[in-house]
PDB file of C-alpha atoms and ligand atoms in Angstrom:
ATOM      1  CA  UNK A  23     -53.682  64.693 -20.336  1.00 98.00           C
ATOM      2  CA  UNK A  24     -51.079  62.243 -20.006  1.00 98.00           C
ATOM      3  CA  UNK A  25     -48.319  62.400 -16.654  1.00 98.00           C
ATOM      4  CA  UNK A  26     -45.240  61.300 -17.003  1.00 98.00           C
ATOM      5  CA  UNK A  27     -43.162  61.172 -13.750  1.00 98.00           C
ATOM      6  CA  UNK A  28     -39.749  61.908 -14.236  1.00 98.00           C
ATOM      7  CA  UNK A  29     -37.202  59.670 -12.173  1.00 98.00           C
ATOM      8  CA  UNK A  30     -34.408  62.318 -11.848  1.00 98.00           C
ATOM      9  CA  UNK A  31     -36.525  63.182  -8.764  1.00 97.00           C
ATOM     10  CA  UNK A  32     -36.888  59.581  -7.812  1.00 97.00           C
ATOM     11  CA  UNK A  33     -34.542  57.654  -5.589  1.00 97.00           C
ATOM     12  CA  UNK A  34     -32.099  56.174  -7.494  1.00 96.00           C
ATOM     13  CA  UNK A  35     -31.158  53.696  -4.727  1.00 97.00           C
ATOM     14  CA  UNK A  36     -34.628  52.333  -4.978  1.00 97.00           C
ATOM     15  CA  UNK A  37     -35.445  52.691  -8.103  1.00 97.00           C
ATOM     16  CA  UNK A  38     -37.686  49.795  -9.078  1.00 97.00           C
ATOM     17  CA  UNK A  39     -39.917  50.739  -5.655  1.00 98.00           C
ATOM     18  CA  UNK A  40     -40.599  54.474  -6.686  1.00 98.00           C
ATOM     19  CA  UNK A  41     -40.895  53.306 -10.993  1.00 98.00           C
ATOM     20  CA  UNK A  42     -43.584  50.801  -9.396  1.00 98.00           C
ATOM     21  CA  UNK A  43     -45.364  52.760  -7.142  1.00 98.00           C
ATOM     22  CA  UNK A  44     -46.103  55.645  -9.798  1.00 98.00           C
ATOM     23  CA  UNK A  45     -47.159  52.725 -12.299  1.00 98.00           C
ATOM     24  CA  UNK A  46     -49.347  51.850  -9.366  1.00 98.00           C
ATOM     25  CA  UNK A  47     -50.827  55.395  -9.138  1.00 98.00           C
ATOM     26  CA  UNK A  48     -51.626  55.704 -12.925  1.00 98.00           C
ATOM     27  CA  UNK A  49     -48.932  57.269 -14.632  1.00 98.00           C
ATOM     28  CA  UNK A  50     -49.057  57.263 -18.287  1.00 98.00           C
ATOM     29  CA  UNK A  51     -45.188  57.356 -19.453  1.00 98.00           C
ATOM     30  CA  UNK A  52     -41.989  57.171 -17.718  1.00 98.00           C
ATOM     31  CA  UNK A  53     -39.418  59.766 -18.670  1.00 98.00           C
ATOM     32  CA  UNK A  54     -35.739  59.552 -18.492  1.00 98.00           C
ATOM     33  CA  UNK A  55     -33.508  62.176 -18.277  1.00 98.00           C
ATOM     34  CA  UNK A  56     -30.067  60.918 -19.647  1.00 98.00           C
ATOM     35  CA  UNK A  57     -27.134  63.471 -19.004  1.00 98.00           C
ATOM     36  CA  UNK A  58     -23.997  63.772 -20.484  1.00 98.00           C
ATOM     37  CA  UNK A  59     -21.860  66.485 -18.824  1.00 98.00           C
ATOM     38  CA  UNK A  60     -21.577  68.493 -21.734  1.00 98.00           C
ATOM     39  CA  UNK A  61     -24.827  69.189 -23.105  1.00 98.00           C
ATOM     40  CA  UNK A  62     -25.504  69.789 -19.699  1.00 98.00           C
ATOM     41  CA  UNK A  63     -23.601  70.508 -17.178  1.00 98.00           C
ATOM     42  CA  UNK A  64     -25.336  67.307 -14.772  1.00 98.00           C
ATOM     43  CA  UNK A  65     -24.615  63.208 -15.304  1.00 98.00           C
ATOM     44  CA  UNK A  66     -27.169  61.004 -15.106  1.00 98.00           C
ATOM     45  CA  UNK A  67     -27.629  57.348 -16.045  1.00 97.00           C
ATOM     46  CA  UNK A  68     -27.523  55.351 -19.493  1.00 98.00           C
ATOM     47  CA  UNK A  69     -28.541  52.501 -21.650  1.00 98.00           C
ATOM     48  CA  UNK A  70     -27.748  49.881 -18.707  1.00 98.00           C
ATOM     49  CA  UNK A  71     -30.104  51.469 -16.494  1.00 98.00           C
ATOM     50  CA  UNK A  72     -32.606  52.120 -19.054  1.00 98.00           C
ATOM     51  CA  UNK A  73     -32.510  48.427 -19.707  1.00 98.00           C
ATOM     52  CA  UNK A  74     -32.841  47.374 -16.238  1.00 98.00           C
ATOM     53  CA  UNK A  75     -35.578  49.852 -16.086  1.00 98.00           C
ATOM     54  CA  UNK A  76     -37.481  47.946 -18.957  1.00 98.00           C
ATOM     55  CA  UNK A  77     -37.338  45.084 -17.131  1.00 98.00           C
ATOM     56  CA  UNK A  78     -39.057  46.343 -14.088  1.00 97.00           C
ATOM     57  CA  UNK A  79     -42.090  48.391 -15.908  1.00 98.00           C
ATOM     58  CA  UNK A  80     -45.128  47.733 -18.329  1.00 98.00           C
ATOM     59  CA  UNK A  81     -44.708  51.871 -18.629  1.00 98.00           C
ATOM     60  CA  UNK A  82     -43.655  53.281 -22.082  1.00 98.00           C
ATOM     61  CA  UNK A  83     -40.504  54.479 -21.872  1.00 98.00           C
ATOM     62  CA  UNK A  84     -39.731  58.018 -22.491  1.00 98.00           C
ATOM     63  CA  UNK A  85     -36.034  58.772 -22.752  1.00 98.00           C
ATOM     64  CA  UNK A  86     -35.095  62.409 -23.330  1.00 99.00           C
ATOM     65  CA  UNK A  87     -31.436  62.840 -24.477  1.00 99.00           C
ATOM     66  CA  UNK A  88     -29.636  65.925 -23.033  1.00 98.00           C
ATOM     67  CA  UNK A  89     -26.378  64.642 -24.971  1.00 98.00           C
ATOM     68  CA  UNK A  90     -24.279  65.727 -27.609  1.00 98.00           C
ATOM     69  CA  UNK A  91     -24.032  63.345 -30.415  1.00 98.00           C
ATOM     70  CA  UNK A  92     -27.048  61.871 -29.773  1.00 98.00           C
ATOM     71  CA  UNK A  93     -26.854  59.748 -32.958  1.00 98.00           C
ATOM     72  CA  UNK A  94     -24.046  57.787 -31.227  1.00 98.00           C
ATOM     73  CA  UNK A  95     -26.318  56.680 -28.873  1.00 98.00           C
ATOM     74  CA  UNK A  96     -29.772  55.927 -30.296  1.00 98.00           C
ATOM     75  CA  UNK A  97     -29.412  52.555 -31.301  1.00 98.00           C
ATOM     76  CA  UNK A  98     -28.181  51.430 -27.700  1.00 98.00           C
ATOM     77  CA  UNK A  99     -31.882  53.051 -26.269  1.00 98.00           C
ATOM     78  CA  UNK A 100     -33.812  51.637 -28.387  1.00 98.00           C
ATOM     79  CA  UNK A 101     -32.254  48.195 -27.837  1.00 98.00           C
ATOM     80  CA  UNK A 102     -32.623  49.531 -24.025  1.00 98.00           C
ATOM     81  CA  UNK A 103     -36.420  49.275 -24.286  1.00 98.00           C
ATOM     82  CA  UNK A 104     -36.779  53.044 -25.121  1.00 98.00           C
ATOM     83  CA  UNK A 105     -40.525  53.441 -26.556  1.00 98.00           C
ATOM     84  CA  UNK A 106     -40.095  57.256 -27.573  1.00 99.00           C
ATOM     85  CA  UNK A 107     -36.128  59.011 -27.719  1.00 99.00           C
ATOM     86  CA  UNK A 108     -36.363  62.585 -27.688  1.00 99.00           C
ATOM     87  CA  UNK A 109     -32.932  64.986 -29.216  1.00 99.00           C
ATOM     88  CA  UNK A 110     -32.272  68.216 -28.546  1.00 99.00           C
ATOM     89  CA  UNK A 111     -32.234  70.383 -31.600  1.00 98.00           C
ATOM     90  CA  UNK A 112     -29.378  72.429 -30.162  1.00 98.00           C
ATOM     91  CA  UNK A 113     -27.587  69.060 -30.463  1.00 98.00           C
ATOM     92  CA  UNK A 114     -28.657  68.312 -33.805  1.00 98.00           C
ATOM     93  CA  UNK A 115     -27.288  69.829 -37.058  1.00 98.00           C
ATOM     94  CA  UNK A 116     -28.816  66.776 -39.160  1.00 98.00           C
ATOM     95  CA  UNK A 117     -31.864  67.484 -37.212  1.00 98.00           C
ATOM     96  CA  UNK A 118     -34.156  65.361 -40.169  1.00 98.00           C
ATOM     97  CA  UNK A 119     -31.529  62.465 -40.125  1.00 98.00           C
ATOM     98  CA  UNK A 120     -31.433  61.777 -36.470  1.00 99.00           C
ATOM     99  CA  UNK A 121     -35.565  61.654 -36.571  1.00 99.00           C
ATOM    100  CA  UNK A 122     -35.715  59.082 -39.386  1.00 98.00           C
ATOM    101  CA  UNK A 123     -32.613  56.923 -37.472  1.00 98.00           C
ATOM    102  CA  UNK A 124     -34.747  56.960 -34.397  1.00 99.00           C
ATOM    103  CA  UNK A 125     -37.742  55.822 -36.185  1.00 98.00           C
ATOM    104  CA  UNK A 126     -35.841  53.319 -38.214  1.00 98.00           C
ATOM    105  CA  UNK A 127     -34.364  51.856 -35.116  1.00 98.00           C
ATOM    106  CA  UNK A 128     -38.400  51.339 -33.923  1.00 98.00           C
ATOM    107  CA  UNK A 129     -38.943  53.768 -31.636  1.00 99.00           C
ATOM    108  CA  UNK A 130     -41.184  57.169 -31.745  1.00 98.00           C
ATOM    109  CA  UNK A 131     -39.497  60.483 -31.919  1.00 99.00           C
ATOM    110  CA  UNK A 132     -39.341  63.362 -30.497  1.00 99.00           C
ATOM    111  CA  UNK A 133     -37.203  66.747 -30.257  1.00 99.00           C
ATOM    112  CA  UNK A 134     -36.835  68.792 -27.471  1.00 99.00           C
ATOM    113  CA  UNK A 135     -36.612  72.629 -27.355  1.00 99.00           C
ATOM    114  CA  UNK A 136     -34.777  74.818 -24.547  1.00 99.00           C
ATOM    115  CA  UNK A 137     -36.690  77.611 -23.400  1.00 98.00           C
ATOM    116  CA  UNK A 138     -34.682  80.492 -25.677  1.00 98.00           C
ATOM    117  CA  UNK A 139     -35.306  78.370 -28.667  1.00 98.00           C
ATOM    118  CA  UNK A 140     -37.605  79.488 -31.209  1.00 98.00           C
ATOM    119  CA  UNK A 141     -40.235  77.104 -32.211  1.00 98.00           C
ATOM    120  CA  UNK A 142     -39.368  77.623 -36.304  1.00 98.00           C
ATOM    121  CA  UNK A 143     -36.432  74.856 -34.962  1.00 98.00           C
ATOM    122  CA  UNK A 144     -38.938  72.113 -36.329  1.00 98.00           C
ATOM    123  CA  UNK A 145     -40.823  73.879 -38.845  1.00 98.00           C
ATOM    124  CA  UNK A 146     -39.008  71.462 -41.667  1.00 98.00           C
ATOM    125  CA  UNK A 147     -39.161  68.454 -40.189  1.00 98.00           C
ATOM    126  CA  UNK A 148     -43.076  68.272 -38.730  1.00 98.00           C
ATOM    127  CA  UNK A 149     -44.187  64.734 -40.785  1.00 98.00           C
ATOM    128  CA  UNK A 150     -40.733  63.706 -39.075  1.00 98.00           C
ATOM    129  CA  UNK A 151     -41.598  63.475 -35.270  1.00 98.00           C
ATOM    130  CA  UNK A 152     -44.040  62.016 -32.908  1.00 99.00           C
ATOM    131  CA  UNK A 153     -43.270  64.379 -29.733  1.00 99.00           C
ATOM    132  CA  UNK A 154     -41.952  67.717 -29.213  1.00 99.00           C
ATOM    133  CA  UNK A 155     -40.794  68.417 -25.667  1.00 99.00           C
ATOM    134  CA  UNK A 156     -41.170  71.900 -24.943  1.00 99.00           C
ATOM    135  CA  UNK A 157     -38.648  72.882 -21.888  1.00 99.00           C
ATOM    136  CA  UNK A 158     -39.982  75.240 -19.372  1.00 99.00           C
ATOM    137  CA  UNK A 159     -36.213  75.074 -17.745  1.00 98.00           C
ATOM    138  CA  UNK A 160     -32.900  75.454 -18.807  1.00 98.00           C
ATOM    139  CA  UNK A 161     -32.264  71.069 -18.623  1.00 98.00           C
ATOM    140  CA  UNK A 162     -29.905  69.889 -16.278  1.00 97.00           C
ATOM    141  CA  UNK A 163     -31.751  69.429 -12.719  1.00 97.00           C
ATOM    142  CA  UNK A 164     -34.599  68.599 -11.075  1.00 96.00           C
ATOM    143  CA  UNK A 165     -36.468  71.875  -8.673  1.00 97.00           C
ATOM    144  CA  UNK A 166     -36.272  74.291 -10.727  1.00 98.00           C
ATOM    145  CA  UNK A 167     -38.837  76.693 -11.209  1.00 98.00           C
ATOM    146  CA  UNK A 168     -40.914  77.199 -14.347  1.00 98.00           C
ATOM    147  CA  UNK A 169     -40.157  79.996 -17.125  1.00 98.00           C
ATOM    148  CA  UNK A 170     -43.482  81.384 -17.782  1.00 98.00           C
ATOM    149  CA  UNK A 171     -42.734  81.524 -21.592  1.00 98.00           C
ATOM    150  CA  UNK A 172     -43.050  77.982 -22.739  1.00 98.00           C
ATOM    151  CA  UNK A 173     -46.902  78.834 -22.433  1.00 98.00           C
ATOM    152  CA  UNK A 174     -46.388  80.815 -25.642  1.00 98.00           C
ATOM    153  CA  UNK A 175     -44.409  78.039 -27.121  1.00 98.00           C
ATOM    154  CA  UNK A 176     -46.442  75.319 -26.328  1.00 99.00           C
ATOM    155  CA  UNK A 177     -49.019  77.573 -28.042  1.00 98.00           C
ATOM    156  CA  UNK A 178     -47.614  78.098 -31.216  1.00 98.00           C
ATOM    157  CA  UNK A 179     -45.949  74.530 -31.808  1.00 99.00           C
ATOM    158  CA  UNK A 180     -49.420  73.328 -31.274  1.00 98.00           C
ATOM    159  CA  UNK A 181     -50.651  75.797 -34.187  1.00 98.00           C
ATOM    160  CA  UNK A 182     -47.436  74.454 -36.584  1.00 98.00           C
ATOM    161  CA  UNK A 183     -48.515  70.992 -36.012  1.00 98.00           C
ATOM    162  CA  UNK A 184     -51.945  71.429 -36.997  1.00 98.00           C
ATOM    163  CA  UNK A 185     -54.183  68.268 -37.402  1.00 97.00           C
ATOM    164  CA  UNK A 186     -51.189  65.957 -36.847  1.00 98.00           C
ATOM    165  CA  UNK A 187     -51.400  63.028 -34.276  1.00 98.00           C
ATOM    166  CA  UNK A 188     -47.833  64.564 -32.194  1.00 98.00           C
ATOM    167  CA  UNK A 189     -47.695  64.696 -28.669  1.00 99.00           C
ATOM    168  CA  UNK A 190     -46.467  67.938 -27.279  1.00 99.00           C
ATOM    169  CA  UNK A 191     -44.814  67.551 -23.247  1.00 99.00           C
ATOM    170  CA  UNK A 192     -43.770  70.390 -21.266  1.00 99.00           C
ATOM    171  CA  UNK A 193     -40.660  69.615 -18.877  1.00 98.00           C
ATOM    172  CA  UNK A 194     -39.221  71.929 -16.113  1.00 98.00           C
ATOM    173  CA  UNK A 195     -41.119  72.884 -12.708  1.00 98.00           C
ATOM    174  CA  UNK A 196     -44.237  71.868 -13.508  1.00 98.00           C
ATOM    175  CA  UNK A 197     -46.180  71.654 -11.024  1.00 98.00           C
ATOM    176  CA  UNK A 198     -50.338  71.095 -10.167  1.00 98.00           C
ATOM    177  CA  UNK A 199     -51.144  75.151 -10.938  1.00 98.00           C
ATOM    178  CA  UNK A 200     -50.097  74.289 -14.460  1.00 98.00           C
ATOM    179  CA  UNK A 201     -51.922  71.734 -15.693  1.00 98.00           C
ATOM    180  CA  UNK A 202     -54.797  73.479 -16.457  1.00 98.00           C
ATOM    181  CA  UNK A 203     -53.107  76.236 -18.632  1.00 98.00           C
ATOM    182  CA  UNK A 204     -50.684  74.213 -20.196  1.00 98.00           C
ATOM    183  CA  UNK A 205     -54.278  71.671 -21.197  1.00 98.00           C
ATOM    184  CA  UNK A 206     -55.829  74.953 -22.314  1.00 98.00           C
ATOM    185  CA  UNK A 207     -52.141  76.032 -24.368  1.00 98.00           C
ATOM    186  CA  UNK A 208     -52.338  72.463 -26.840  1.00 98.00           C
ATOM    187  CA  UNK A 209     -50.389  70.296 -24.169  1.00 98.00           C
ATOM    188  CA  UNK A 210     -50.571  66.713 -24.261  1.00 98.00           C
ATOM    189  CA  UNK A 211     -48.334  64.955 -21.795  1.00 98.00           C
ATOM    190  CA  UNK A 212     -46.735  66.555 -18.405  1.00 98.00           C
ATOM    191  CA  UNK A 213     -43.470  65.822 -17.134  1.00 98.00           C
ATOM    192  CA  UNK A 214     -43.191  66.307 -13.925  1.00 98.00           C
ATOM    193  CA  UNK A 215     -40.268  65.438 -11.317  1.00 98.00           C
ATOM    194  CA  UNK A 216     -40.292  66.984  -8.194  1.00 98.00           C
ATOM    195  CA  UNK A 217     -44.110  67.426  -8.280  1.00 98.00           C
ATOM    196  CA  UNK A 218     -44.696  64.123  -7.917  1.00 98.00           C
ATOM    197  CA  UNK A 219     -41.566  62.187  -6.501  1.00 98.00           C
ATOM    198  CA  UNK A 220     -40.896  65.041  -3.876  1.00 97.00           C
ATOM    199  CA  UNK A 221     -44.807  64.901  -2.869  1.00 97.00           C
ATOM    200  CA  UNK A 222     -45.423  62.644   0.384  1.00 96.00           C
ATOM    201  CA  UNK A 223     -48.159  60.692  -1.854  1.00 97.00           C
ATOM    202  CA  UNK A 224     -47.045  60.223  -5.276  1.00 98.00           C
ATOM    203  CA  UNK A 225     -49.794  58.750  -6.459  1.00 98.00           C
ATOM    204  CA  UNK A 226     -52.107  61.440  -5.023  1.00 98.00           C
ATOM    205  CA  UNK A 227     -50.199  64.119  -6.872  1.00 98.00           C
ATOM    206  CA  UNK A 228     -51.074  62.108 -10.453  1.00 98.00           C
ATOM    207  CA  UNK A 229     -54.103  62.375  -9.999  1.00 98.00           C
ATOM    208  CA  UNK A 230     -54.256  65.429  -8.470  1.00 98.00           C
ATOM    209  CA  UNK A 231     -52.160  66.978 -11.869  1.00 98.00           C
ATOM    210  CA  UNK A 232     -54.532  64.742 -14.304  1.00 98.00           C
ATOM    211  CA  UNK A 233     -57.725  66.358 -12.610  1.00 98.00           C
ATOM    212  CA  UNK A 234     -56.439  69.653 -12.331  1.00 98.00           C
ATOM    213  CA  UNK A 235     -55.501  69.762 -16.397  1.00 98.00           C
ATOM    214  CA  UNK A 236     -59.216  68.624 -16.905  1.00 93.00           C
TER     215      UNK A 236
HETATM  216  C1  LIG B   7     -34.595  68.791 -16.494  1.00 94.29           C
HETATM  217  C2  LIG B   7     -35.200  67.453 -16.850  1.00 94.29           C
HETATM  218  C3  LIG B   7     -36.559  67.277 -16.297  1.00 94.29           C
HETATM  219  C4  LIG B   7     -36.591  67.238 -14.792  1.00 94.29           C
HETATM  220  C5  LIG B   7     -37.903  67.753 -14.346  1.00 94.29           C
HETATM  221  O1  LIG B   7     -33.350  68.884 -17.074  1.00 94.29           O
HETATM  222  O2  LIG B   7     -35.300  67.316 -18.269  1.00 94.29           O
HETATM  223  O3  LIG B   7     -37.217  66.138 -16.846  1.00 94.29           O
HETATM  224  O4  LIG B   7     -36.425  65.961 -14.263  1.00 94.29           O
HETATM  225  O5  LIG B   7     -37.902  67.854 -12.962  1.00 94.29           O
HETATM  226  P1  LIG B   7     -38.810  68.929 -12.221  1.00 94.29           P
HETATM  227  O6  LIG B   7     -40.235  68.555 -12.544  1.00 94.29           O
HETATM  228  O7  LIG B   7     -38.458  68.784 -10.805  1.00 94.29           O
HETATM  229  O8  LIG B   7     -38.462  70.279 -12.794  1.00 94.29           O
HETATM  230 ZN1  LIG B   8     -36.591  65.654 -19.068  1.00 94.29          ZN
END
């Protein structure tokens, strides 16, 4: 199981500190959480930070897109140092095109689902991805608790993809009690924000997470 720490939850004053010291304690992937207002209702941060971001960590960068338009922007993350951009498909009517730009630009794809999104989203365009992000909240902040239904998702994306080599993340309140059914569900990689940033010992909660999914 990979962990990848999510720095909504970090301090954003300090950023470089708490990237390093979960790079320190083992974490896999960084993710990103950019926010554009509109997609969701919260802002975050863009390209500049992701760039300065790149230039503080050996950690592949994992920049999920809660935007609109996200073609607009792919091309400035990947130049950022994004390793793997991830679009919503509730932002994407040229779902397929958007994949292939991201790839073209270098980077690995991925598509994110909100939670009342059915999973048949990416049935089409399965040789098209590396990642699917399955959301167990509704994106737009840190805290929140977990919607016990991504289980089920997480479940059946991992049956669509069959043998292929994709990665499938779960992102929203996860926290140590589900590692071990999300490992057991066809997860891959946990996001988590709170869980580890908000924990006293960061790096204790990474490995706590990676040794509770097994
Ligand atoms: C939610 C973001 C998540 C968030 C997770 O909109 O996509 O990545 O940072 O934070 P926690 O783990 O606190 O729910
Ligand atoms: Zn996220």
């Amino acid at each position: 199981m990979k962990i990848a720490p999510s720095i909504l939850s970090a301090d954003f004053a300090a950023l470089a500190a708490d990237v390093a010291r979960v790079e320190a304690g083992g974490a896999d992937l960084l993710h990103v959480d950019v926010m554009d207002g509109r997609f969701v209702p919260n802002i975050t941060i863009g390209p500049v930070v992701v760039e300065a971001i790149r230039k503080r960590t050996r950690l592949p960068l994992d920049v999920h897109l809660m935007i609109v338009e996200p073609e607009r922007y792919v091309g400035a993350f990947v130049s950022a140092g994004a390793d793997i951009v991830t679009v919503h498909a509730e932002a994407c009517p040229h779902l397929q095109r958007v994949l292939a730009q991201i790839r073209e630009a270098g980077a690995r794809a991925g598509v994110a689902l909100n939670p009342s999104t059915p999973p048949a989203a990416i049935e089409y365009v399965l040789d098209d991805l590396d990642l699917v992000l399955v959301m167990s909240v509704n994106p737009g902040f840190g805290g929140q608790a977990f919607i016990p239904s991504a289980h089920a998702k997480v479940r059946r994306v991992r049956e669509m993809l069959g043998g292929r080599d994709v990665e499938v993340s779960v992102d929203g309140g996860v926290k140590v009690e589900h590692a071990r059914p999300l490992a057991e569900d066809g997860a891959s990689v946990l996001v988590a924000g709170s869980a580890i940033f908000g924990a006293a010992d960061p790096a204790d909660a990474i490995r706590r997470m990676r040794a509770a999914a097994g």
